[in-house]
Amino acid sequence: MQRRMLSREDEAAVSKDDLEVRREDQDKINKFSRLHQREMLLEDDLKSRAKEKEDLEEISNELELADEDEKVPYKLGDAFIMLPLPEVQQLLSNSTEKIDKSVSATEDKLDDIREEMNSLKVELYARFGKSINLET
């Protein structure tokens, strides 16, 4: 089934009798709203993960200048422990990889949500035309 936005003529053809909100329409509107909220939360999550990754990369670059024999503080939970430089670099690398995987999974979820939102937009605009605003 091919979905498309309505043309201006199709929008004008929507009669006043068709504008009654049915239960299924309200369910679609509610679902769109929930998806929009989830989309905003995931976007915020992506921003914070990008900042975290940037910080880890900056720390890794700074540690390249450190002496190999030095022990450097590494934060585990709320405490800092002194670890050898190569071990800290490996831990930072592992953390960066975890963030990359997490970002990828979040982006996939975000794509799915946006796809579903677009589908709902098409259905709701087909039913209500200009009477509804779903632009986010």
mmCIF file of N, CA and C in Angstrom:
data_model
loop_
_atom_site.group_PDB
_atom_site.id
_atom_site.type_symbol
_atom_site.label_atom_id
_atom_site.label_comp_id
_atom_site.label_asym_id
_atom_site.label_seq_id
_atom_site.Cartn_x
_atom_site.Cartn_y
_atom_site.Cartn_z
ATOM 1 N N MET A 1 0.837 -1.168 0.000
ATOM 2 C CA MET A 1 0.000 0.000 0.000
ATOM 3 C C MET A 1 0.887 1.237 0.000
ATOM 4 N N GLN A 2 0.730 2.058 -1.007
ATOM 5 C CA GLN A 2 1.522 3.276 -1.140
ATOM 6 C C GLN A 2 0.862 4.402 -0.346
ATOM 7 N N ARG A 3 1.635 5.056 0.502
ATOM 8 C CA ARG A 3 1.110 6.156 1.307
ATOM 9 C C ARG A 3 1.680 7.457 0.768
ATOM 10 N N ARG A 4 0.827 8.487 0.763
ATOM 11 C CA ARG A 4 1.274 9.784 0.269
ATOM 12 C C ARG A 4 0.534 10.877 1.023
ATOM 13 N N MET A 5 1.090 12.081 0.957
ATOM 14 C CA MET A 5 0.428 13.233 1.547
ATOM 15 C C MET A 5 -0.702 13.666 0.609
ATOM 16 N N LEU A 6 -1.683 14.338 1.145
ATOM 17 C CA LEU A 6 -2.818 14.790 0.349
ATOM 18 C C LEU A 6 -2.462 16.012 -0.488
ATOM 19 N N SER A 7 -3.087 16.096 -1.656
ATOM 20 C CA SER A 7 -2.953 17.302 -2.462
ATOM 21 C C SER A 7 -3.925 18.344 -1.911
ATOM 22 N N ARG A 8 -3.814 19.561 -2.371
ATOM 23 C CA ARG A 8 -4.710 20.627 -1.893
ATOM 24 C C ARG A 8 -6.166 20.308 -2.231
ATOM 25 N N GLU A 9 -6.398 19.715 -3.382
ATOM 26 C CA GLU A 9 -7.765 19.369 -3.776
ATOM 27 C C GLU A 9 -8.353 18.308 -2.837
ATOM 28 N N ASP A 10 -7.503 17.322 -2.482
ATOM 29 C CA ASP A 10 -7.963 16.276 -1.567
ATOM 30 C C ASP A 10 -8.285 16.851 -0.192
ATOM 31 N N GLU A 11 -7.480 17.820 0.246
ATOM 32 C CA GLU A 11 -7.738 18.445 1.538
ATOM 33 C C GLU A 11 -9.061 19.188 1.526
ATOM 34 N N ALA A 12 -9.327 19.875 0.424
ATOM 35 C CA ALA A 12 -10.566 20.641 0.319
ATOM 36 C C ALA A 12 -11.784 19.726 0.260
ATOM 37 N N ALA A 13 -11.582 18.505 -0.232
ATOM 38 C CA ALA A 13 -12.693 17.560 -0.381
ATOM 39 C C ALA A 13 -13.161 16.984 0.951
ATOM 40 N N VAL A 14 -12.397 17.144 1.989
ATOM 41 C CA VAL A 14 -12.788 16.628 3.300
ATOM 42 C C VAL A 14 -13.971 17.453 3.796
ATOM 43 N N SER A 15 -15.098 16.817 3.976
ATOM 44 C CA SER A 15 -16.297 17.547 4.393
ATOM 45 C C SER A 15 -16.316 17.721 5.901
ATOM 46 N N LYS A 16 -17.175 18.603 6.364
ATOM 47 C CA LYS A 16 -17.281 18.875 7.800
ATOM 48 C C LYS A 16 -17.786 17.648 8.551
ATOM 49 N N ASP A 17 -18.588 16.799 7.907
ATOM 50 C CA ASP A 17 -19.110 15.598 8.566
ATOM 51 C C ASP A 17 -18.001 14.599 8.859
ATOM 52 N N ASP A 18 -16.967 14.585 8.046
ATOM 53 C CA ASP A 18 -15.872 13.636 8.213
ATOM 54 C C ASP A 18 -14.920 14.030 9.340
ATOM 55 N N LEU A 19 -15.086 15.212 9.898
ATOM 56 C CA LEU A 19 -14.141 15.698 10.892
ATOM 57 C C LEU A 19 -14.448 15.213 12.302
ATOM 58 N N GLU A 20 -15.449 14.403 12.454
ATOM 59 C CA GLU A 20 -15.733 13.840 13.765
ATOM 60 C C GLU A 20 -14.596 12.901 14.157
ATOM 61 N N VAL A 21 -14.104 13.084 15.358
ATOM 62 C CA VAL A 21 -12.974 12.279 15.818
ATOM 63 C C VAL A 21 -13.502 10.962 16.367
ATOM 64 N N ARG A 22 -13.114 9.897 15.709
ATOM 65 C CA ARG A 22 -13.523 8.558 16.154
ATOM 66 C C ARG A 22 -12.510 8.043 17.158
ATOM 67 N N ARG A 23 -12.893 6.980 17.816
ATOM 68 C CA ARG A 23 -12.011 6.370 18.822
ATOM 69 C C ARG A 23 -10.677 5.958 18.201
ATOM 70 N N GLU A 24 -10.729 5.352 17.026
ATOM 71 C CA GLU A 24 -9.487 4.906 16.371
ATOM 72 C C GLU A 24 -8.615 6.096 15.977
ATOM 73 N N ASP A 25 -9.249 7.221 15.615
ATOM 74 C CA ASP A 25 -8.470 8.428 15.306
ATOM 75 C C ASP A 25 -7.761 8.941 16.555
ATOM 76 N N GLN A 26 -8.497 8.965 17.663
ATOM 77 C CA GLN A 26 -7.907 9.440 18.918
ATOM 78 C C GLN A 26 -6.765 8.527 19.346
ATOM 79 N N ASP A 27 -6.916 7.235 19.132
ATOM 80 C CA ASP A 27 -5.835 6.292 19.462
ATOM 81 C C ASP A 27 -4.588 6.577 18.627
ATOM 82 N N LYS A 28 -4.787 6.890 17.348
ATOM 83 C CA LYS A 28 -3.649 7.213 16.479
ATOM 84 C C LYS A 28 -2.977 8.509 16.910
ATOM 85 N N ILE A 29 -3.780 9.492 17.286
ATOM 86 C CA ILE A 29 -3.226 10.770 17.749
ATOM 87 C C ILE A 29 -2.428 10.553 19.030
ATOM 88 N N ASN A 30 -2.974 9.770 19.937
ATOM 89 C CA ASN A 30 -2.277 9.481 21.194
ATOM 90 C C ASN A 30 -0.971 8.729 20.943
ATOM 91 N N LYS A 31 -1.029 7.773 20.029
ATOM 92 C CA LYS A 31 0.178 7.004 19.697
ATOM 93 C C LYS A 31 1.239 7.918 19.094
ATOM 94 N N PHE A 32 0.823 8.828 18.221
ATOM 95 C CA PHE A 32 1.756 9.777 17.625
ATOM 96 C C PHE A 32 2.408 10.627 18.710
ATOM 97 N N SER A 33 1.614 11.074 19.665
ATOM 98 C CA SER A 33 2.135 11.888 20.761
ATOM 99 C C SER A 33 3.160 11.119 21.593
ATOM 100 N N ARG A 34 2.851 9.861 21.924
ATOM 101 C CA ARG A 34 3.798 9.047 22.689
ATOM 102 C C ARG A 34 5.096 8.836 21.909
ATOM 103 N N LEU A 35 4.972 8.577 20.610
ATOM 104 C CA LEU A 35 6.162 8.381 19.775
ATOM 105 C C LEU A 35 6.998 9.660 19.713
ATOM 106 N N HIS A 36 6.320 10.797 19.637
ATOM 107 C CA HIS A 36 7.035 12.074 19.588
ATOM 108 C C HIS A 36 7.813 12.297 20.884
ATOM 109 N N GLN A 37 7.200 11.995 22.019
ATOM 110 C CA GLN A 37 7.883 12.132 23.303
ATOM 111 C C GLN A 37 9.098 11.214 23.375
ATOM 112 N N ARG A 38 8.925 9.975 22.924
ATOM 113 C CA ARG A 38 10.034 9.021 22.927
ATOM 114 C C ARG A 38 11.145 9.484 21.996
ATOM 115 N N GLU A 39 10.767 10.054 20.859
ATOM 116 C CA GLU A 39 11.750 10.566 19.907
ATOM 117 C C GLU A 39 12.592 11.666 20.555
ATOM 118 N N MET A 40 11.942 12.579 21.260
ATOM 119 C CA MET A 40 12.686 13.667 21.903
ATOM 120 C C MET A 40 13.626 13.126 22.975
ATOM 121 N N LEU A 41 13.187 12.129 23.749
ATOM 122 C CA LEU A 41 14.053 11.542 24.773
ATOM 123 C C LEU A 41 15.268 10.857 24.157
ATOM 124 N N LEU A 42 15.045 10.137 23.058
ATOM 125 C CA LEU A 42 16.159 9.456 22.399
ATOM 126 C C LEU A 42 17.137 10.452 21.785
ATOM 127 N N GLU A 43 16.631 11.555 21.245
ATOM 128 C CA GLU A 43 17.526 12.572 20.699
ATOM 129 C C GLU A 43 18.390 13.188 21.799
ATOM 130 N N ASP A 44 17.781 13.446 22.962
ATOM 131 C CA ASP A 44 18.557 13.960 24.095
ATOM 132 C C ASP A 44 19.613 12.946 24.534
ATOM 133 N N ASP A 45 19.228 11.675 24.538
ATOM 134 C CA ASP A 45 20.155 10.605 24.904
ATOM 135 C C ASP A 45 21.336 10.562 23.931
ATOM 136 N N LEU A 46 21.043 10.698 22.636
ATOM 137 C CA LEU A 46 22.119 10.707 21.634
ATOM 138 C C LEU A 46 23.077 11.874 21.847
ATOM 139 N N LYS A 47 22.523 13.033 22.183
ATOM 140 C CA LYS A 47 23.383 14.201 22.424
ATOM 141 C C LYS A 47 24.305 13.962 23.617
ATOM 142 N N SER A 48 23.758 13.394 24.692
ATOM 143 C CA SER A 48 24.591 13.167 25.880
ATOM 144 C C SER A 48 25.649 12.106 25.604
ATOM 145 N N ARG A 49 25.309 11.077 24.835
ATOM 146 C CA ARG A 49 26.296 10.051 24.503
ATOM 147 C C ARG A 49 27.391 10.603 23.591
ATOM 148 N N ALA A 50 27.007 11.492 22.676
ATOM 149 C CA ALA A 50 28.005 12.108 21.806
ATOM 150 C C ALA A 50 28.977 12.953 22.632
ATOM 151 N N LYS A 51 28.459 13.669 23.618
ATOM 152 C CA LYS A 51 29.317 14.467 24.504
ATOM 153 C C LYS A 51 30.234 13.561 25.318
ATOM 154 N N GLU A 52 29.678 12.473 25.820
ATOM 155 C CA GLU A 52 30.479 11.527 26.603
ATOM 156 C C GLU A 52 31.595 10.929 25.752
ATOM 157 N N LYS A 53 31.268 10.572 24.510
ATOM 158 C CA LYS A 53 32.284 10.003 23.613
ATOM 159 C C LYS A 53 33.370 11.032 23.306
ATOM 160 N N GLU A 54 32.956 12.254 23.091
ATOM 161 C CA GLU A 54 33.917 13.325 22.821
ATOM 162 C C GLU A 54 34.862 13.506 24.013
ATOM 163 N N ASP A 55 34.311 13.466 25.214
ATOM 164 C CA ASP A 55 35.139 13.593 26.423
ATOM 165 C C ASP A 55 36.133 12.440 26.533
ATOM 166 N N LEU A 56 35.679 11.221 26.261
ATOM 167 C CA LEU A 56 36.575 10.060 26.340
ATOM 168 C C LEU A 56 37.705 10.155 25.312
ATOM 169 N N GLU A 57 37.373 10.620 24.108
ATOM 170 C CA GLU A 57 38.405 10.768 23.079
ATOM 171 C C GLU A 57 39.412 11.843 23.463
ATOM 172 N N GLU A 58 38.928 12.920 24.091
ATOM 173 C CA GLU A 58 39.822 13.982 24.540
ATOM 174 C C GLU A 58 40.764 13.467 25.634
ATOM 175 N N ILE A 59 40.222 12.681 26.557
ATOM 176 C CA ILE A 59 41.043 12.102 27.625
ATOM 177 C C ILE A 59 42.082 11.152 27.033
ATOM 178 N N SER A 60 41.670 10.337 26.068
ATOM 179 C CA SER A 60 42.605 9.402 25.428
ATOM 180 C C SER A 60 43.748 10.152 24.751
ATOM 181 N N ASN A 61 43.422 11.253 24.099
ATOM 182 C CA ASN A 61 44.462 12.061 23.450
ATOM 183 C C ASN A 61 45.424 12.650 24.473
ATOM 184 N N GLU A 62 44.895 13.092 25.600
ATOM 185 C CA GLU A 62 45.760 13.648 26.655
ATOM 186 C C GLU A 62 46.672 12.568 27.243
ATOM 187 N N LEU A 63 46.150 11.346 27.375
ATOM 188 C CA LEU A 63 46.940 10.260 27.962
ATOM 189 C C LEU A 63 48.073 9.800 27.048
ATOM 190 N N GLU A 64 47.963 10.074 25.764
ATOM 191 C CA GLU A 64 49.045 9.714 24.846
ATOM 192 C C GLU A 64 50.318 10.484 25.169
ATOM 193 N N LEU A 65 50.164 11.642 25.816
ATOM 194 C CA LEU A 65 51.317 12.460 26.171
ATOM 195 C C LEU A 65 51.933 12.033 27.502
ATOM 196 N N ALA A 66 51.231 11.194 28.251
ATOM 197 C CA ALA A 66 51.709 10.778 29.581
ATOM 198 C C ALA A 66 52.823 9.735 29.454
ATOM 199 N N ASP A 67 53.606 9.617 30.519
ATOM 200 C CA ASP A 67 54.703 8.659 30.591
ATOM 201 C C ASP A 67 54.132 7.252 30.793
ATOM 202 N N GLU A 68 54.659 6.268 30.063
ATOM 203 C CA GLU A 68 54.177 4.880 30.117
ATOM 204 C C GLU A 68 54.260 4.266 31.516
ATOM 205 N N ASP A 69 55.236 4.702 32.302
ATOM 206 C CA ASP A 69 55.454 4.102 33.624
ATOM 207 C C ASP A 69 54.554 4.707 34.701
ATOM 208 N N GLU A 70 53.887 5.799 34.374
ATOM 209 C CA GLU A 70 53.051 6.469 35.367
ATOM 210 C C GLU A 70 51.765 5.691 35.623
ATOM 211 N N LYS A 71 51.276 5.848 36.846
ATOM 212 C CA LYS A 71 49.938 5.358 37.146
ATOM 213 C C LYS A 71 49.022 6.574 37.093
ATOM 214 N N VAL A 72 47.880 6.379 36.459
ATOM 215 C CA VAL A 72 46.936 7.487 36.307
ATOM 216 C C VAL A 72 45.623 7.152 37.008
ATOM 217 N N PRO A 73 44.939 8.164 37.516
ATOM 218 C CA PRO A 73 43.657 7.905 38.174
ATOM 219 C C PRO A 73 42.584 7.556 37.140
ATOM 220 N N TYR A 74 41.811 6.553 37.461
ATOM 221 C CA TYR A 74 40.705 6.131 36.600
ATOM 222 C C TYR A 74 39.458 6.043 37.467
ATOM 223 N N LYS A 75 38.367 6.624 36.998
ATOM 224 C CA LYS A 75 37.146 6.671 37.792
ATOM 225 C C LYS A 75 36.322 5.412 37.584
ATOM 226 N N LEU A 76 36.059 4.730 38.685
ATOM 227 C CA LEU A 76 35.167 3.571 38.698
ATOM 228 C C LEU A 76 34.045 3.890 39.679
ATOM 229 N N GLY A 77 32.854 4.108 39.176
ATOM 230 C CA GLY A 77 31.756 4.489 40.050
ATOM 231 C C GLY A 77 31.995 5.874 40.606
ATOM 232 N N ASP A 78 32.060 5.970 41.928
ATOM 233 C CA ASP A 78 32.300 7.256 42.579
ATOM 234 C C ASP A 78 33.740 7.419 43.043
ATOM 235 N N ALA A 79 34.562 6.420 42.831
ATOM 236 C CA ALA A 79 35.935 6.448 43.340
ATOM 237 C C ALA A 79 36.940 6.462 42.190
ATOM 238 N N PHE A 80 38.118 6.991 42.486
ATOM 239 C CA PHE A 80 39.229 6.959 41.538
ATOM 240 C C PHE A 80 40.249 5.951 42.038
ATOM 241 N N ILE A 81 40.759 5.140 41.102
ATOM 242 C CA ILE A 81 41.820 4.198 41.466
ATOM 243 C C ILE A 81 43.012 4.462 40.545
ATOM 244 N N MET A 82 44.175 4.184 41.054
ATOM 245 C CA MET A 82 45.396 4.389 40.277
ATOM 246 C C MET A 82 45.695 3.116 39.486
ATOM 247 N N LEU A 83 45.779 3.264 38.168
ATOM 248 C CA LEU A 83 46.047 2.125 37.283
ATOM 249 C C LEU A 83 47.185 2.473 36.338
ATOM 250 N N PRO A 84 47.880 1.443 35.821
ATOM 251 C CA PRO A 84 48.923 1.699 34.823
ATOM 252 C C PRO A 84 48.308 2.302 33.554
ATOM 253 N N LEU A 85 49.064 3.133 32.893
ATOM 254 C CA LEU A 85 48.599 3.847 31.704
ATOM 255 C C LEU A 85 48.019 2.933 30.627
ATOM 256 N N PRO A 86 48.698 1.812 30.245
ATOM 257 C CA PRO A 86 48.127 0.963 29.186
ATOM 258 C C PRO A 86 46.746 0.392 29.560
ATOM 259 N N GLU A 87 46.571 0.064 30.822
ATOM 260 C CA GLU A 87 45.291 -0.478 31.265
ATOM 261 C C GLU A 87 44.186 0.590 31.176
ATOM 262 N N VAL A 88 44.513 1.805 31.557
ATOM 263 C CA VAL A 88 43.545 2.905 31.481
ATOM 264 C C VAL A 88 43.170 3.171 30.023
ATOM 265 N N GLN A 89 44.173 3.147 29.146
ATOM 266 C CA GLN A 89 43.893 3.368 27.725
ATOM 267 C C GLN A 89 42.975 2.282 27.173
ATOM 268 N N GLN A 90 43.182 1.048 27.593
ATOM 269 C CA GLN A 90 42.320 -0.050 27.147
ATOM 270 C C GLN A 90 40.898 0.124 27.675
ATOM 271 N N LEU A 91 40.782 0.514 28.948
ATOM 272 C CA LEU A 91 39.458 0.747 29.531
ATOM 273 C C LEU A 91 38.719 1.877 28.811
ATOM 274 N N LEU A 92 39.443 2.935 28.465
ATOM 275 C CA LEU A 92 38.838 4.040 27.725
ATOM 276 C C LEU A 92 38.391 3.599 26.337
ATOM 277 N N SER A 93 39.211 2.773 25.707
ATOM 278 C CA SER A 93 38.862 2.248 24.384
ATOM 279 C C SER A 93 37.599 1.391 24.462
ATOM 280 N N ASN A 94 37.516 0.548 25.489
ATOM 281 C CA ASN A 94 36.327 -0.287 25.674
ATOM 282 C C ASN A 94 35.082 0.566 25.919
ATOM 283 N N SER A 95 35.231 1.607 26.708
ATOM 284 C CA SER A 95 34.102 2.504 26.982
ATOM 285 C C SER A 95 33.629 3.189 25.707
ATOM 286 N N THR A 96 34.567 3.606 24.868
ATOM 287 C CA THR A 96 34.219 4.260 23.607
ATOM 288 C C THR A 96 33.472 3.290 22.693
ATOM 289 N N GLU A 97 33.910 2.034 22.644
ATOM 290 C CA GLU A 97 33.228 1.026 21.830
ATOM 291 C C GLU A 97 31.808 0.783 22.328
ATOM 292 N N LYS A 98 31.639 0.727 23.651
ATOM 293 C CA LYS A 98 30.298 0.535 24.222
ATOM 294 C C LYS A 98 29.380 1.693 23.838
ATOM 295 N N ILE A 99 29.913 2.890 23.900
ATOM 296 C CA ILE A 99 29.112 4.066 23.537
ATOM 297 C C ILE A 99 28.740 4.009 22.064
ATOM 298 N N ASP A 100 29.679 3.614 21.199
ATOM 299 C CA ASP A 100 29.392 3.506 19.769
ATOM 300 C C ASP A 100 28.256 2.513 19.510
ATOM 301 N N LYS A 101 28.299 1.362 20.178
ATOM 302 C CA LYS A 101 27.245 0.359 20.009
ATOM 303 C C LYS A 101 25.905 0.890 20.509
ATOM 304 N N SER A 102 25.944 1.574 21.627
ATOM 305 C CA SER A 102 24.732 2.136 22.204
ATOM 306 C C SER A 102 24.137 3.209 21.293
ATOM 307 N N VAL A 103 24.988 4.056 20.731
ATOM 308 C CA VAL A 103 24.535 5.100 19.810
ATOM 309 C C VAL A 103 23.893 4.468 18.578
ATOM 310 N N SER A 104 24.509 3.427 18.072
ATOM 311 C CA SER A 104 23.968 2.745 16.894
ATOM 312 C C SER A 104 22.588 2.154 17.188
ATOM 313 N N ALA A 105 22.438 1.516 18.339
ATOM 314 C CA ALA A 105 21.146 0.938 18.717
ATOM 315 C C ALA A 105 20.095 2.029 18.904
ATOM 316 N N THR A 106 20.481 3.140 19.504
ATOM 317 C CA THR A 106 19.546 4.246 19.715
ATOM 318 C C THR A 106 19.131 4.863 18.390
ATOM 319 N N GLU A 107 20.067 4.997 17.469
ATOM 320 C CA GLU A 107 19.734 5.537 16.144
ATOM 321 C C GLU A 107 18.769 4.615 15.399
ATOM 322 N N ASP A 108 18.938 3.304 15.547
ATOM 323 C CA ASP A 108 18.012 2.360 14.926
ATOM 324 C C ASP A 108 16.606 2.519 15.502
ATOM 325 N N LYS A 109 16.520 2.658 16.831
ATOM 326 C CA LYS A 109 15.218 2.871 17.472
ATOM 327 C C LYS A 109 14.588 4.164 16.972
ATOM 328 N N LEU A 110 15.409 5.192 16.864
ATOM 329 C CA LEU A 110 14.926 6.492 16.412
ATOM 330 C C LEU A 110 14.401 6.415 14.980
ATOM 331 N N ASP A 111 15.089 5.689 14.110
ATOM 332 C CA ASP A 111 14.627 5.506 12.734
ATOM 333 C C ASP A 111 13.276 4.799 12.699
ATOM 334 N N ASP A 112 13.120 3.762 13.522
ATOM 335 C CA ASP A 112 11.851 3.033 13.581
ATOM 336 C C ASP A 112 10.714 3.936 14.054
ATOM 337 N N ILE A 113 11.000 4.733 15.065
ATOM 338 C CA ILE A 113 9.982 5.645 15.597
ATOM 339 C C ILE A 113 9.585 6.671 14.545
ATOM 340 N N ARG A 114 10.556 7.235 13.862
ATOM 341 C CA ARG A 114 10.256 8.248 12.839
ATOM 342 C C ARG A 114 9.463 7.653 11.681
ATOM 343 N N GLU A 115 9.781 6.426 11.327
ATOM 344 C CA GLU A 115 9.039 5.751 10.263
ATOM 345 C C GLU A 115 7.579 5.558 10.664
ATOM 346 N N GLU A 116 7.370 5.120 11.896
ATOM 347 C CA GLU A 116 6.010 4.914 12.390
ATOM 348 C C GLU A 116 5.262 6.246 12.508
ATOM 349 N N MET A 117 5.961 7.295 12.929
ATOM 350 C CA MET A 117 5.333 8.614 13.026
ATOM 351 C C MET A 117 4.912 9.119 11.652
ATOM 352 N N ASN A 118 5.747 8.918 10.651
ATOM 353 C CA ASN A 118 5.394 9.343 9.296
ATOM 354 C C ASN A 118 4.177 8.597 8.783
ATOM 355 N N SER A 119 4.091 7.322 9.096
ATOM 356 C CA SER A 119 2.933 6.530 8.698
ATOM 357 C C SER A 119 1.654 7.078 9.348
ATOM 358 N N LEU A 120 1.747 7.379 10.640
ATOM 359 C CA LEU A 120 0.586 7.944 11.338
ATOM 360 C C LEU A 120 0.227 9.327 10.794
ATOM 361 N N LYS A 121 1.235 10.121 10.454
ATOM 362 C CA LYS A 121 0.976 11.443 9.871
ATOM 363 C C LYS A 121 0.159 11.318 8.598
ATOM 364 N N VAL A 122 0.570 10.413 7.736
ATOM 365 C CA VAL A 122 -0.129 10.228 6.467
ATOM 366 C C VAL A 122 -1.587 9.846 6.726
ATOM 367 N N GLU A 123 -1.808 8.898 7.620
ATOM 368 C CA GLU A 123 -3.169 8.452 7.914
ATOM 369 C C GLU A 123 -4.011 9.577 8.509
ATOM 370 N N LEU A 124 -3.435 10.310 9.452
ATOM 371 C CA LEU A 124 -4.203 11.363 10.115
ATOM 372 C C LEU A 124 -4.446 12.568 9.207
ATOM 373 N N TYR A 125 -3.453 12.930 8.400
ATOM 374 C CA TYR A 125 -3.674 14.024 7.454
ATOM 375 C C TYR A 125 -4.688 13.619 6.389
ATOM 376 N N ALA A 126 -4.703 12.354 6.012
ATOM 377 C CA ALA A 126 -5.695 11.881 5.042
ATOM 378 C C ALA A 126 -7.099 12.019 5.620
ATOM 379 N N ARG A 127 -7.240 11.812 6.882
ATOM 380 C CA ARG A 127 -8.561 11.869 7.536
ATOM 381 C C ARG A 127 -8.969 13.303 7.861
ATOM 382 N N PHE A 128 -8.029 14.124 8.364
ATOM 383 C CA PHE A 128 -8.393 15.441 8.872
ATOM 384 C C PHE A 128 -7.909 16.617 8.034
ATOM 385 N N GLY A 129 -7.027 16.376 7.087
ATOM 386 C CA GLY A 129 -6.524 17.471 6.252
ATOM 387 C C GLY A 129 -5.828 18.526 7.084
ATOM 388 N N LYS A 130 -6.181 19.790 6.855
ATOM 389 C CA LYS A 130 -5.544 20.902 7.576
ATOM 390 C C LYS A 130 -6.101 21.090 8.977
ATOM 391 N N SER A 131 -7.074 20.317 9.345
ATOM 392 C CA SER A 131 -7.690 20.457 10.674
ATOM 393 C C SER A 131 -6.792 19.973 11.794
ATOM 394 N N ILE A 132 -5.719 19.289 11.454
ATOM 395 C CA ILE A 132 -4.814 18.748 12.470
ATOM 396 C C ILE A 132 -3.389 19.174 12.153
ATOM 397 N N ASN A 133 -2.627 19.453 13.190
ATOM 398 C CA ASN A 133 -1.234 19.854 12.999
ATOM 399 C C ASN A 133 -0.346 18.835 13.702
ATOM 400 N N LEU A 134 0.410 18.102 12.937
ATOM 401 C CA LEU A 134 1.308 17.080 13.486
ATOM 402 C C LEU A 134 2.767 17.414 13.237
ATOM 403 N N GLU A 135 3.052 18.644 12.864
ATOM 404 C CA GLU A 135 4.434 19.023 12.600
ATOM 405 C C GLU A 135 5.160 19.185 13.926
ATOM 406 N N THR A 136 6.315 18.545 14.021
ATOM 407 C CA THR A 136 7.057 18.568 15.272
ATOM 408 C C THR A 136 8.301 19.401 15.158
#
